[in-house]
Amino acid sequence: MSYDTLIDKAKEAREMAYVKYSNFKVGAALLGKSGKIYTGCNVENASYGATICAERVAFTKAISEGEKEFEAIAIVSSSEDVTYPCGICRQFMSEFGLDLKLIFTDEKKISEHKLSDLLPHAFTDF
Ligand code: THU
């Protein structure tokens, strides 16, 4: 699976974003270890707080379809700059493994980070 494919899927998903309040579109494409891709977009809400980010939509779709292990997630937004996941999404994703690769692009270059680098000293279990 090339990262280009994953990024293309994230861009497709971004078009579905429901962004009535921020007008900031985010798309994510999550590659499961099975080889299947799960996409997500942000879905906003009039209460603001009930808004769900693209990354968590992709993860909840995957988990609810039985996928339990993940390789990588590509994240794109309507900004020209790289959009890094919010703190809630970093914590949410860490539940399923800190080795996850995060793929970003700002249209000029592709960059890759491990989740453990974006969430050092993660809270995991108690
Ligand atoms: N958002 C995401 O979907 N993912 C991120 O990583 C950052 C923020 C969404 C939430 C909200 O709909 C909009 O971007 C502005 O915060």
Short mmCIF file of N, CA, C and O and ligand atoms in Angstrom, two decimals, residues 19 22 24 26 42 44 51-55 75 83-86 89, ligand 1:
data_model
loop_
_atom_site.label_atom_id
_atom_site.label_comp_id
_atom_site.label_asym_id
_atom_site.label_seq_id
_atom_site.Cartn_x
_atom_site.Cartn_y
_atom_site.Cartn_z
N VAL A 19 -18.88 20.63 7.87
CA VAL A 19 -18.16 21.69 8.60
C VAL A 19 -18.96 22.99 8.60
O VAL A 19 -18.47 24.05 8.20
N SER A 22 -17.03 25.61 11.32
CA SER A 22 -15.64 26.08 11.13
C SER A 22 -15.27 26.25 9.67
O SER A 22 -14.31 26.95 9.34
N PHE A 24 -13.70 24.21 8.14
CA PHE A 24 -12.35 23.63 8.06
C PHE A 24 -12.52 22.12 7.84
O PHE A 24 -12.95 21.39 8.73
N VAL A 26 -11.44 18.28 7.19
CA VAL A 26 -10.36 17.33 7.47
C VAL A 26 -10.78 15.96 6.93
O VAL A 26 -11.96 15.57 7.03
N ASN A 42 -14.37 15.08 9.37
CA ASN A 42 -14.92 15.69 10.58
C ASN A 42 -16.41 15.96 10.40
O ASN A 42 -16.88 16.31 9.31
N GLU A 44 -19.27 18.13 12.34
CA GLU A 44 -19.49 19.15 13.37
C GLU A 44 -20.93 19.12 13.88
O GLU A 44 -21.80 18.44 13.32
N THR A 51 -18.83 17.75 18.25
CA THR A 51 -18.09 17.58 17.00
C THR A 51 -17.12 16.41 17.13
O THR A 51 -16.51 16.21 18.17
N ILE A 52 -17.00 15.64 16.04
CA ILE A 52 -16.02 14.54 16.05
C ILE A 52 -15.03 14.75 14.90
O ILE A 52 -15.43 15.12 13.79
N CYS A 53 -13.77 14.54 15.22
CA CYS A 53 -12.69 14.75 14.24
C CYS A 53 -12.64 13.59 13.24
O CYS A 53 -13.06 12.46 13.53
N ALA A 54 -12.04 13.88 12.09
CA ALA A 54 -11.90 12.90 11.01
C ALA A 54 -11.18 11.62 11.48
O ALA A 54 -11.58 10.51 11.12
N GLU A 55 -10.15 11.80 12.29
CA GLU A 55 -9.36 10.65 12.74
C GLU A 55 -10.21 9.69 13.56
O GLU A 55 -10.15 8.47 13.39
N ILE A 75 -3.62 12.00 7.06
CA ILE A 75 -4.50 13.09 7.51
C ILE A 75 -4.27 14.30 6.62
O ILE A 75 -3.12 14.76 6.46
N THR A 83 -1.81 19.56 8.97
CA THR A 83 -2.69 19.62 10.14
C THR A 83 -2.38 18.42 11.03
O THR A 83 -2.55 17.27 10.61
N TYR A 84 -1.87 18.70 12.21
CA TYR A 84 -1.55 17.63 13.15
C TYR A 84 -2.78 17.33 14.00
O TYR A 84 -3.59 18.22 14.27
N PRO A 85 -2.94 16.08 14.42
CA PRO A 85 -4.15 15.71 15.17
C PRO A 85 -4.24 16.40 16.54
O PRO A 85 -3.21 16.67 17.18
N CYS A 86 -5.43 16.68 16.96
CA CYS A 86 -5.66 17.33 18.26
C CYS A 86 -5.30 16.35 19.38
O CYS A 86 -5.12 15.14 19.17
N CYS A 89 -7.58 13.29 19.81
CA CYS A 89 -7.34 12.25 18.80
C CYS A 89 -6.03 11.50 19.07
O CYS A 89 -5.96 10.30 18.87
N1 THU B 1 -10.39 18.58 13.30
C1 THU B 1 -10.22 17.31 12.84
O1 THU B 1 -11.14 16.73 12.26
N2 THU B 1 -9.04 16.72 13.03
C2 THU B 1 -7.93 17.31 13.57
O2 THU B 1 -6.90 16.69 13.67
C3 THU B 1 -8.01 18.71 14.02
C4 THU B 1 -9.37 19.30 14.05
C5 THU B 1 -11.66 19.27 13.05
C6 THU B 1 -12.57 19.48 14.23
C7 THU B 1 -13.39 20.66 13.74
O3 THU B 1 -14.47 20.18 12.95
C8 THU B 1 -12.46 21.44 12.86
O4 THU B 1 -11.41 20.56 12.52
C9 THU B 1 -11.91 22.70 13.48
O5 THU B 1 -11.34 22.43 14.70
#
